[in-house]
Coordinates of C-alpha atoms and ligand atoms in Angstrom, one line a residue:
M212 CA 182.2 -59.8 -30.0
A213 CA 181.7 -57.9 -26.6
N214 CA 179.8 -60.3 -24.2
F215 CA 179.1 -57.8 -21.0
H216 CA 179.3 -60.9 -19.0
D217 CA 182.0 -59.3 -16.5
K218 CA 179.7 -55.6 -16.2
V219 CA 177.2 -54.6 -13.5
V220 CA 174.1 -52.1 -14.7
Y221 CA 172.7 -50.2 -12.1
Q222 CA 169.1 -48.9 -12.7
I223 CA 168.4 -45.2 -12.2
Y224 CA 164.9 -44.3 -11.8
P225 CA 165.2 -40.3 -12.4
K226 CA 162.5 -39.2 -10.7
S227 CA 163.3 -40.4 -7.9
F228 CA 167.3 -40.2 -7.6
C229 CA 168.2 -36.7 -7.0
D230 CA 166.7 -33.0 -7.4
T231 CA 168.8 -30.7 -7.9
N232 CA 166.8 -27.5 -8.5
G233 CA 164.3 -27.8 -5.6
D234 CA 160.5 -28.7 -7.6
G235 CA 160.8 -32.3 -5.7
L236 CA 161.3 -34.3 -8.8
G237 CA 164.7 -35.7 -9.6
D238 CA 166.6 -34.9 -12.6
L239 CA 169.5 -35.7 -14.8
P240 CA 171.8 -33.1 -13.6
G241 CA 171.1 -34.7 -10.3
V242 CA 172.4 -38.4 -11.7
T243 CA 175.4 -36.4 -13.1
A244 CA 175.9 -34.8 -9.8
R245 CA 176.0 -38.3 -8.0
L246 CA 178.4 -40.0 -10.8
D247 CA 181.7 -40.2 -8.4
Y248 CA 179.0 -42.6 -6.0
L249 CA 178.3 -44.6 -8.8
K250 CA 181.9 -44.8 -9.9
D251 CA 183.1 -45.9 -6.4
L252 CA 180.2 -48.4 -6.5
G253 CA 182.1 -49.9 -9.6
V254 CA 179.6 -50.3 -12.0
D255 CA 179.6 -50.1 -15.8
Y256 CA 176.2 -49.1 -17.2
L257 CA 173.3 -46.9 -16.1
W258 CA 169.9 -48.0 -17.2
L259 CA 167.9 -44.6 -17.1
T260 CA 164.4 -45.3 -16.8
P261 CA 162.0 -42.9 -19.4
F262 CA 162.8 -39.1 -19.3
F263 CA 161.2 -38.3 -22.4
P264 CA 158.3 -35.5 -23.1
S265 CA 155.4 -37.6 -21.2
P266 CA 151.9 -36.8 -19.6
Q267 CA 153.3 -39.0 -17.0
R268 CA 150.5 -41.0 -16.6
D269 CA 152.4 -44.0 -15.8
N270 CA 155.7 -42.4 -14.8
G271 CA 157.2 -42.0 -18.3
Y272 CA 156.6 -44.9 -19.6
D273 CA 153.8 -43.0 -21.7
V274 CA 156.1 -41.4 -24.3
A275 CA 155.0 -38.8 -26.3
D276 CA 158.4 -37.8 -27.8
Y277 CA 161.2 -40.7 -28.5
R278 CA 163.6 -38.1 -29.3
A279 CA 163.4 -35.2 -26.5
I280 CA 163.8 -34.8 -23.0
D281 CA 161.1 -33.8 -20.7
P282 CA 161.8 -29.9 -19.3
R283 CA 160.7 -31.7 -15.7
F284 CA 164.1 -33.6 -16.2
G285 CA 166.7 -31.3 -17.8
T286 CA 167.7 -30.3 -21.4
M287 CA 169.5 -32.2 -24.1
E288 CA 172.6 -30.2 -23.0
D289 CA 172.1 -31.5 -19.7
L290 CA 172.2 -35.4 -21.4
E291 CA 175.0 -34.7 -23.1
T292 CA 176.6 -33.6 -19.9
L293 CA 176.0 -36.4 -18.3
I294 CA 177.0 -38.9 -21.1
R295 CA 180.5 -37.0 -21.8
E296 CA 180.8 -37.0 -17.6
A297 CA 179.9 -40.8 -17.5
D298 CA 182.0 -41.6 -20.0
K299 CA 185.0 -39.9 -18.7
R300 CA 184.2 -42.3 -15.3
G301 CA 184.3 -45.1 -17.7
I302 CA 180.3 -45.5 -17.6
G303 CA 178.0 -45.8 -20.1
L304 CA 174.2 -45.2 -20.8
M305 CA 171.1 -47.2 -21.5
L306 CA 168.4 -45.5 -22.4
D307 CA 165.0 -47.0 -21.8
M308 CA 162.8 -47.6 -25.2
V309 CA 159.3 -48.1 -24.7
F310 CA 158.3 -49.6 -28.2
N311 CA 155.3 -51.2 -27.5
H312 CA 153.0 -48.2 -27.0
T313 CA 153.1 -44.9 -27.1
S314 CA 151.3 -42.1 -24.9
T315 CA 147.8 -41.3 -26.7
A316 CA 149.5 -37.5 -26.4
H317 CA 151.8 -38.4 -28.9
P318 CA 151.7 -36.4 -32.2
W319 CA 151.3 -40.2 -34.3
F320 CA 148.3 -41.0 -31.8
Q321 CA 146.7 -37.0 -32.2
K322 CA 146.9 -37.6 -36.1
A323 CA 145.4 -40.8 -35.8
L324 CA 142.3 -39.1 -33.8
A325 CA 142.1 -36.5 -36.1
G326 CA 141.8 -39.5 -39.0
D327 CA 144.5 -39.3 -40.9
R328 CA 144.7 -42.8 -42.1
K329 CA 148.8 -43.5 -42.2
Y330 CA 149.0 -42.5 -39.0
Q331 CA 145.5 -44.6 -37.4
D332 CA 147.7 -47.7 -39.4
Y333 CA 150.3 -47.1 -36.5
Y334 CA 148.3 -48.6 -33.9
I335 CA 145.7 -51.7 -33.3
F336 CA 142.2 -49.8 -34.0
K337 CA 139.4 -52.0 -35.1
D338 CA 136.0 -51.0 -36.2
G339 CA 132.9 -51.4 -34.4
S340 CA 130.2 -50.3 -32.5
P341 CA 130.4 -49.2 -28.3
D342 CA 128.4 -52.2 -27.6
K343 CA 130.9 -54.4 -28.7
I344 CA 134.3 -55.1 -27.4
P345 CA 136.8 -56.3 -30.1
T346 CA 137.9 -59.1 -27.5
N347 CA 137.4 -59.5 -24.0
W348 CA 141.1 -59.1 -22.9
V349 CA 142.0 -57.2 -19.8
S350 CA 144.7 -54.6 -19.4
K351 CA 147.8 -54.9 -17.6
F352 CA 146.4 -52.2 -15.0
G353 CA 143.1 -53.5 -14.9
G354 CA 140.1 -53.3 -16.7
P355 CA 139.3 -53.6 -20.4
A356 CA 142.1 -53.9 -22.7
W357 CA 140.6 -52.0 -25.5
E358 CA 138.8 -48.0 -25.5
Y359 CA 136.0 -47.2 -27.8
L360 CA 136.7 -43.8 -29.8
P361 CA 132.8 -42.6 -30.8
A362 CA 134.0 -39.9 -32.7
L363 CA 136.1 -42.4 -34.9
G364 CA 133.4 -45.6 -34.6
K365 CA 136.3 -47.3 -33.5
W366 CA 138.4 -49.4 -30.7
Y367 CA 142.0 -49.1 -30.0
L368 CA 143.9 -51.8 -28.2
H369 CA 145.8 -50.8 -24.8
L370 CA 147.7 -53.6 -22.9
F371 CA 148.3 -50.8 -20.5
D372 CA 146.9 -47.6 -19.5
V373 CA 144.5 -46.2 -21.6
T374 CA 146.7 -42.9 -22.4
Q375 CA 149.1 -46.2 -23.5
A376 CA 148.1 -47.1 -27.2
D377 CA 149.7 -50.3 -28.4
L378 CA 151.7 -49.6 -31.8
N379 CA 150.9 -51.9 -34.9
W380 CA 154.4 -53.3 -35.4
E381 CA 152.9 -55.5 -38.1
N382 CA 153.4 -51.9 -40.4
P383 CA 157.3 -51.8 -41.8
E384 CA 156.6 -47.9 -41.3
V385 CA 156.2 -48.0 -37.6
R386 CA 159.1 -50.9 -37.1
A387 CA 161.1 -48.3 -39.2
E388 CA 160.4 -45.4 -37.6
L389 CA 161.7 -47.0 -34.2
A390 CA 164.8 -48.4 -35.7
G391 CA 165.3 -44.6 -36.5
I392 CA 164.7 -43.4 -33.0
L393 CA 167.9 -45.8 -31.7
R394 CA 170.2 -44.4 -34.4
F395 CA 169.4 -41.0 -32.9
W396 CA 170.1 -42.0 -29.7
K397 CA 173.1 -44.0 -30.8
D398 CA 174.5 -41.0 -32.3
K399 CA 174.7 -39.0 -29.1
G400 CA 176.9 -41.4 -27.3
I401 CA 174.5 -43.5 -25.9
K402 CA 175.7 -47.2 -25.1
G403 CA 172.5 -49.6 -25.1
F404 CA 169.2 -50.1 -24.6
R405 CA 166.8 -51.5 -22.5
F406 CA 163.7 -52.1 -24.2
D407 CA 160.1 -52.4 -22.1
V408 CA 157.8 -55.4 -22.0
V409 CA 159.6 -56.0 -25.6
N410 CA 157.5 -59.4 -26.3
L411 CA 154.5 -58.3 -26.4
I412 CA 154.8 -56.4 -29.7
S413 CA 154.0 -58.9 -32.2
K414 CA 149.8 -59.6 -31.9
P415 CA 148.1 -62.1 -33.7
E416 CA 146.6 -62.1 -37.3
V417 CA 143.3 -63.4 -35.9
Y418 CA 141.8 -61.0 -32.6
E419 CA 139.8 -63.7 -30.5
D420 CA 138.4 -64.1 -27.0
D421 CA 140.5 -65.4 -24.3
H422 CA 138.2 -67.8 -22.4
Q423 CA 141.4 -69.7 -20.4
G424 CA 143.0 -66.2 -19.7
D425 CA 143.2 -62.5 -19.9
G426 CA 144.4 -62.6 -23.3
R427 CA 148.1 -63.2 -22.7
R428 CA 149.0 -66.2 -24.5
F429 CA 147.6 -64.8 -27.8
Y430 CA 150.2 -62.0 -28.1
T431 CA 153.3 -62.7 -25.3
D432 CA 156.2 -64.1 -27.4
G433 CA 154.1 -63.6 -30.5
R434 CA 154.5 -65.0 -34.0
N435 CA 156.7 -62.5 -35.2
V436 CA 158.6 -61.3 -32.2
H437 CA 162.0 -62.7 -32.8
R438 CA 161.5 -61.6 -36.2
Y439 CA 161.0 -57.9 -35.4
L440 CA 163.9 -57.6 -33.1
Q441 CA 166.3 -59.2 -35.4
E442 CA 165.1 -56.1 -38.0
L443 CA 165.0 -53.7 -35.5
V444 CA 168.8 -54.8 -34.3
A445 CA 170.1 -54.7 -37.5
A446 CA 168.2 -51.4 -38.8
G447 CA 168.8 -49.5 -35.8
G448 CA 172.6 -50.4 -36.0
I449 CA 172.9 -51.3 -32.3
D450 CA 174.2 -54.9 -32.7
G451 CA 177.1 -55.5 -30.5
M452 CA 175.9 -52.5 -28.1
I453 CA 174.3 -53.8 -24.7
T454 CA 170.8 -54.7 -24.5
V455 CA 168.3 -56.0 -22.6
G456 CA 164.4 -56.9 -23.0
E457 CA 162.1 -56.7 -20.7
M458 CA 160.1 -59.9 -21.3
S459 CA 156.7 -60.2 -19.6
S460 CA 155.4 -63.8 -18.7
T461 CA 157.9 -64.9 -21.2
S462 CA 159.3 -68.6 -21.6
L463 CA 162.9 -70.6 -21.5
E464 CA 162.7 -71.2 -24.9
N465 CA 162.1 -67.8 -26.1
C466 CA 164.7 -66.0 -23.9
I467 CA 166.9 -68.4 -25.4
G468 CA 166.1 -67.4 -28.8
Y469 CA 166.1 -63.7 -27.8
T470 CA 169.7 -64.5 -26.4
D471 CA 171.8 -66.5 -28.3
P472 CA 174.6 -64.4 -30.1
D473 CA 174.1 -66.4 -33.0
R474 CA 170.6 -64.8 -33.6
H475 CA 171.8 -61.4 -32.7
E476 CA 168.5 -60.3 -31.1
L477 CA 169.4 -59.1 -27.5
T478 CA 172.2 -59.5 -25.0
M479 CA 170.0 -60.5 -22.4
T480 CA 166.6 -60.5 -21.2
F481 CA 164.7 -60.1 -17.7
S482 CA 162.1 -62.8 -17.0
F483 CA 159.7 -62.6 -13.8
H484 CA 158.8 -65.9 -12.6
H485 CA 160.9 -65.5 -9.6
L486 CA 159.5 -62.7 -8.6
K487 CA 155.9 -64.5 -8.5
V488 CA 156.7 -67.0 -5.8
D489 CA 154.9 -64.9 -3.0
Y490 CA 151.7 -64.8 -5.7
R491 CA 148.8 -67.2 -4.8
N492 CA 148.1 -69.0 -8.2
G493 CA 149.9 -66.2 -9.6
D494 CA 147.7 -63.4 -8.6
K495 CA 149.7 -60.3 -7.5
W496 CA 147.2 -58.9 -5.7
T497 CA 146.5 -61.9 -3.4
L498 CA 149.0 -62.3 -0.6
M499 CA 151.2 -65.2 0.5
P500 CA 154.9 -65.6 1.9
A501 CA 157.5 -66.3 -0.7
D502 CA 157.6 -70.5 -1.7
H503 CA 161.5 -70.8 -1.3
M504 CA 161.1 -74.4 -3.3
A505 CA 159.6 -72.7 -6.0
L506 CA 162.0 -70.0 -6.1
K507 CA 164.9 -72.4 -6.1
N508 CA 163.4 -74.4 -8.8
L509 CA 162.9 -71.3 -11.0
F510 CA 166.2 -70.1 -10.6
A511 CA 167.5 -73.8 -11.2
Q512 CA 165.5 -74.1 -14.2
W513 CA 166.6 -70.8 -15.7
Q514 CA 170.1 -70.6 -14.7
E515 CA 170.7 -74.2 -15.8
G516 CA 168.3 -73.8 -18.7
M517 CA 170.2 -70.5 -20.4
Q518 CA 173.4 -71.9 -20.3
A519 CA 172.3 -75.3 -22.2
G520 CA 170.6 -73.0 -25.1
H521 CA 173.6 -70.6 -24.9
G522 CA 171.4 -67.6 -23.5
W523 CA 172.1 -65.1 -21.1
N524 CA 170.1 -63.8 -18.1
A525 CA 169.7 -60.3 -16.6
L526 CA 170.0 -60.8 -13.0
F527 CA 167.9 -58.9 -10.1
W528 CA 165.5 -58.9 -7.4
C529 CA 164.5 -55.4 -7.8
N530 CA 163.5 -52.6 -10.2
H531 CA 160.9 -49.8 -10.6
D532 CA 157.6 -52.2 -10.2
Q533 CA 158.9 -54.3 -7.5
P534 CA 158.9 -53.9 -3.8
R535 CA 162.1 -54.0 -2.3
A536 CA 164.0 -57.1 -2.0
V537 CA 164.6 -57.1 1.6
S538 CA 161.3 -56.4 2.7
R539 CA 160.2 -59.0 0.5
F540 CA 162.7 -61.9 0.7
G541 CA 164.8 -61.0 3.6
D542 CA 163.7 -59.7 7.3
E543 CA 163.6 -55.5 7.0
G544 CA 164.1 -55.8 11.0
R545 CA 166.4 -58.2 13.0
Y546 CA 168.3 -59.4 10.1
W547 CA 168.3 -56.2 8.0
K548 CA 171.7 -56.3 7.3
E549 CA 172.5 -59.6 7.1
S550 CA 169.6 -60.7 4.6
A551 CA 170.1 -57.7 2.4
K552 CA 173.5 -58.9 1.4
M553 CA 172.4 -62.3 1.6
L554 CA 170.2 -61.7 -1.2
G555 CA 172.9 -59.5 -3.0
T556 CA 175.1 -62.4 -2.9
A557 CA 172.5 -65.1 -4.5
T558 CA 171.9 -63.0 -7.5
H559 CA 175.8 -61.2 -8.0
L560 CA 177.4 -64.7 -8.3
M561 CA 175.0 -66.1 -10.8
R562 CA 175.2 -66.9 -13.9
G563 CA 174.2 -63.6 -16.3
T564 CA 174.6 -60.1 -16.0
P565 CA 173.6 -58.1 -12.6
Y566 CA 171.4 -55.5 -12.1
I567 CA 171.4 -53.2 -9.2
F568 CA 168.2 -51.0 -8.6
Q569 CA 169.0 -47.6 -7.1
G570 CA 169.0 -48.1 -3.3
E571 CA 169.3 -51.3 -3.3
E572 CA 172.7 -51.3 -2.6
I573 CA 172.1 -49.7 0.6
G574 CA 169.5 -52.1 1.6
M575 CA 166.6 -49.3 1.3
T576 CA 163.0 -50.8 2.3
N577 CA 159.2 -50.9 1.4
C578 CA 157.9 -47.9 2.1
H579 CA 155.1 -48.6 4.2
F580 CA 152.7 -45.8 3.8
R581 CA 149.5 -45.5 5.7
S582 CA 147.0 -43.8 3.7
I583 CA 146.0 -44.4 0.2
D584 CA 146.9 -40.6 -0.5
Q585 CA 150.6 -41.1 -0.4
Y586 CA 150.5 -43.7 -3.4
R587 CA 151.4 -42.4 -6.8
D588 CA 151.3 -45.1 -8.9
V589 CA 148.3 -45.5 -11.5
E590 CA 148.2 -49.5 -10.9
S591 CA 147.9 -49.4 -7.3
L592 CA 145.1 -46.8 -7.1
N593 CA 143.2 -48.7 -9.8
Y594 CA 144.0 -51.9 -7.7
Y595 CA 142.8 -50.0 -4.4
Q596 CA 139.2 -49.6 -6.0
I597 CA 139.1 -53.2 -8.0
L598 CA 140.2 -55.0 -4.7
Q599 CA 137.1 -53.0 -2.9
Q600 CA 134.7 -53.8 -5.8
Q601 CA 135.8 -57.0 -5.2
G602 CA 134.6 -57.2 -1.6
K603 CA 137.7 -56.7 0.3
S604 CA 137.2 -53.8 3.1
S605 CA 139.4 -50.9 2.6
A606 CA 141.8 -52.1 5.9
E607 CA 142.4 -55.3 3.7
A608 CA 142.9 -53.5 0.5
M609 CA 145.5 -51.3 2.0
E610 CA 147.5 -54.4 3.7
I611 CA 147.7 -55.7 -0.3
I612 CA 149.0 -52.4 -1.7
Q613 CA 151.2 -51.6 1.2
Q614 CA 152.9 -54.9 0.1
R615 CA 152.5 -54.9 -3.5
S616 CA 152.6 -51.4 -5.0
R617 CA 155.5 -50.7 -7.6
D618 CA 156.3 -47.3 -5.6
N619 CA 157.8 -49.4 -2.8
G620 CA 160.5 -49.0 -5.3
R621 CA 159.5 -45.4 -6.4
T622 CA 160.4 -43.4 -2.8
P623 CA 163.4 -40.7 -3.1
M624 CA 166.6 -42.3 -2.9
Q625 CA 168.6 -42.2 0.9
W626 CA 171.4 -40.1 0.4
D627 CA 172.1 -38.9 3.9
G628 CA 170.0 -38.1 7.3
T629 CA 169.0 -34.6 6.6
T630 CA 165.6 -33.6 5.7
H631 CA 163.8 -36.0 2.8
A632 CA 167.3 -38.0 2.9
G633 CA 169.1 -35.4 0.8
F634 CA 167.0 -36.1 -2.2
T635 CA 165.6 -32.6 -2.5
T636 CA 165.4 -29.5 -0.8
G637 CA 161.6 -28.7 -2.0
T638 CA 159.2 -31.2 -1.5
P639 CA 159.4 -34.9 -2.9
W640 CA 156.6 -35.7 -5.4
I641 CA 156.4 -39.1 -3.3
G642 CA 157.3 -39.5 0.3
V643 CA 160.4 -40.5 1.8
V644 CA 160.8 -43.8 3.9
D645 CA 161.0 -42.8 7.2
N646 CA 163.7 -45.2 8.4
Y647 CA 166.2 -42.7 6.1
P648 CA 168.2 -41.4 9.5
A649 CA 169.0 -45.3 9.7
I650 CA 169.2 -46.1 6.3
N651 CA 170.9 -43.9 3.9
A652 CA 174.2 -43.4 1.7
A653 CA 176.1 -41.4 3.7
A654 CA 176.1 -43.7 6.7
Q655 CA 177.3 -46.6 4.6
V656 CA 180.1 -45.3 2.0
D657 CA 182.9 -45.3 4.3
D658 CA 181.5 -48.3 6.4
P659 CA 183.5 -51.4 5.9
D660 CA 180.8 -53.7 7.0
S661 CA 178.0 -51.8 5.4
V662 CA 175.6 -53.2 2.7
Y663 CA 177.1 -50.8 0.2
S664 CA 180.7 -51.8 1.3
Y665 CA 179.6 -55.5 0.6
Y666 CA 177.5 -54.5 -3.3
K667 CA 181.0 -53.1 -3.6
K668 CA 182.9 -55.9 -3.0
L669 CA 180.2 -57.9 -4.9
V670 CA 180.7 -55.8 -7.9
A671 CA 184.5 -56.1 -8.0
L672 CA 184.4 -59.8 -7.8
R673 CA 183.0 -60.3 -10.8
K674 CA 186.0 -58.4 -12.5
Q675 CA 188.5 -60.7 -10.5
H676 CA 187.2 -64.0 -10.9
R677 CA 186.5 -65.3 -14.5
V678 CA 184.4 -68.3 -12.8
I679 CA 182.2 -65.5 -12.0
S680 CA 181.6 -64.2 -15.2
E681 CA 182.3 -66.9 -17.4
G682 CA 182.1 -70.1 -15.1
Q683 CA 179.4 -72.8 -15.5
I684 CA 176.2 -73.0 -12.9
E685 CA 175.3 -76.5 -11.9
F686 CA 172.4 -75.8 -8.4
L687 CA 173.1 -78.3 -5.5
Y688 CA 170.7 -79.1 -2.6
K689 CA 168.0 -78.9 -4.8
D690 CA 165.2 -80.7 -2.1
D691 CA 166.6 -78.6 0.7
P692 CA 163.6 -75.6 1.3
D693 CA 166.0 -73.1 3.4
L694 CA 169.3 -73.2 1.1
L695 CA 169.9 -71.8 -2.5
A696 CA 173.2 -73.4 -3.4
Y697 CA 175.0 -73.5 -6.5
R698 CA 178.6 -74.6 -7.9
R699 CA 180.3 -72.1 -10.2
W700 CA 183.4 -73.7 -12.3
D701 CA 185.3 -72.4 -14.8
G702 CA 189.0 -74.6 -15.7
D703 CA 190.6 -75.3 -11.7
S704 CA 188.4 -72.8 -10.3
Q705 CA 185.4 -73.5 -8.4
L706 CA 182.8 -71.7 -6.0
L707 CA 180.4 -73.1 -3.9
V708 CA 177.6 -70.4 -3.0
L709 CA 175.6 -71.4 -0.4
C710 CA 172.5 -69.0 0.9
N711 CA 170.1 -69.4 4.3
L712 CA 166.8 -68.2 2.6
T713 CA 165.6 -68.3 6.3
G714 CA 166.0 -66.6 9.5
H715 CA 166.4 -69.7 11.7
E716 CA 169.9 -72.0 11.2
A717 CA 170.2 -74.4 7.9
P718 CA 171.7 -77.4 8.4
V719 CA 174.2 -78.3 5.7
Q720 CA 176.4 -81.2 4.6
L721 CA 178.9 -80.0 2.7
P722 CA 180.9 -82.4 0.6
A723 CA 184.6 -83.5 2.0
Q724 CA 186.4 -81.2 -0.9
W725 CA 184.8 -77.7 0.9
Q726 CA 184.8 -78.7 4.3
D727 CA 188.5 -76.8 4.2
A728 CA 188.2 -74.8 1.3
G729 CA 188.9 -70.8 1.6
V730 CA 186.1 -68.3 2.2
L731 CA 186.0 -65.7 -0.6
L732 CA 183.1 -63.9 1.2
G733 CA 180.2 -64.1 3.7
N734 CA 177.8 -61.6 5.7
Y735 CA 178.9 -63.0 8.9
P736 CA 182.3 -61.8 10.4
D737 CA 183.6 -64.8 11.1
A738 CA 182.5 -66.7 8.0
A739 CA 184.1 -70.3 7.5
P740 CA 182.6 -74.2 6.4
A741 CA 180.1 -75.5 9.3
A742 CA 177.5 -77.6 10.0
A743 CA 174.9 -75.3 9.7
L744 CA 174.5 -71.3 7.9
R745 CA 173.2 -68.8 10.4
P746 CA 169.6 -66.8 9.6
Y747 CA 170.2 -65.5 6.2
E748 CA 173.9 -66.1 6.1
A749 CA 175.6 -66.4 2.5
L750 CA 179.1 -68.3 2.7
V751 CA 180.6 -68.2 -0.5
L752 CA 183.8 -70.9 -0.3
S753 CA 186.7 -71.1 -3.4
L754 CA 189.0 -74.2 -4.3
D755 CA 191.7 -73.5 -7.1
Ligands
TEU98 O1 156.4 -52.9 -16.8 C1 155.8 -54.4 -17.7 C2 154.8 -55.0 -16.6 O2 154.1 -55.7 -17.1 C3 155.0 -55.4 -15.0 O3 156.4 -54.6 -14.6 C4 153.9 -54.3 -14.7 O4 153.9 -53.3 -14.3 C5 153.2 -55.2 -13.5 O5 153.4 -56.7 -13.9 C6 151.9 -55.2 -13.4 O6 151.5 -56.0 -12.2 C7 157.2 -52.1 -17.7 C8 157.6 -50.9 -17.5 O7 159.0 -51.3 -16.3 C9 156.7 -50.5 -16.2 O8 156.8 -49.6 -15.1 C10 155.6 -49.7 -16.9 O9 154.4 -49.5 -16.4 C11 155.1 -51.2 -18.3 O10 155.8 -51.7 -19.0 C12 154.3 -50.5 -19.2 O11 155.5 -49.8 -20.0
CA99 CA1 164.1 -31.3 -10.4

């Protein structure tokens, strides 16, 4: 069975990728228009975040119809053209299935609101009075996770925005509807799926207050989640297709369960522990420099643990919910190019399937917006208020939003040095980062030393060297806080990957057999085994 170990996925946030009709919103024809660029980069699959009809309260993660295209993004014909044109270039499409919740604008929820019992049972409604919230759980976007509907005398659960009502997976009719949606897209020629927060679908039998946390321990990796996934995959007819589950606050044990091929659940999982090493006490809204030891330990634990358990990781730094990696873990100033390449090296040569988020391959940075009016994300707007209610000044709140906002990953793709970075001829829905005259795709595609060319090489290497796609992994120099290092091996071929996570020199004592090994890759011109790595240096040595 296909294992996707030598594949690379490119994530597209269509709203910010390429606008072809001047309305300031990226669209599906915009993706088609850029397929040659993606083909040149060498990626195998495109994961497109949701473009289904939606009130866009959460940029499309509030779906009102799972089987249609929001006219803002184009038509079904545009999608069919994209599928066909991508296929000609050997690229498959993966769609984003938001199955934990629907928009409250979805007809199912609307029928529930109108009193239809069948559809009320599609969601998690609890009878009660307005003064008695069912549990004290907190929404992931801030505030209570329940909303009261006076007309029905009921509360409904929403783990995310108030317009994102959680579906009731206990109801077999819901599960059958969702499997039908997968079959619908598979029949259209879609090659794989990403499942949004799919480890939150199985809720507890009894709803109780959480006196230790925000409620997540009651529904994360819930009691029936593995059974529901197995059923969905079988009923949706997607076993053997490429799938990735987004796992919120998950555990290694569960991710092994989700991805062990013998269990027929998912191909791989996104976990986020490594992207919380700069959250003080796990709180996204309290700033802290990245803890490199924690980062190294998490990589080692997940890479070695998934290997031991026959699981498979999705490898990534960036997505539409995360600040830009080069701004966060690298140095977007003096060592912009070196650190962007080093970060790419670190994940691409690990055991797993790499994901490139649009713009990462050209080293796009955080947006550094100066006013809250420039932000668009519901989470940022909510927390700007919440932080001030908690006693922060507006300037302090702004600094946190600047570093943590999901909009950092959502600014328009920087195609070239023309107005609005070539993203649109109109007014973009969110501002373009002002460094686009220097950081853009047109400036990089033909430059052999660019971040783009380096990413292109990383993608190609995975296909040329079995040791990258199939090799074993072990982490080295585990006590050195500056050096992320691992060894890959497959038969006689071996790789040593060394990454300096810092802006200063990092001494390294190479074992004898590596001292005159060949250099497979490096982000400095005269790469060679040495006594120290230069700032943000990445060095990949190989032995055959
Ligand atoms: O994100 C899930 C999620 O919980 C986080 O990424 C979240 O944005 C962050 O932890 C808040 O601090 C997925 C989607 O990727 C995201 O865009 C959606 O908003 C969310 O689900 C709801 O569908
Ligand atoms: Ca458009």
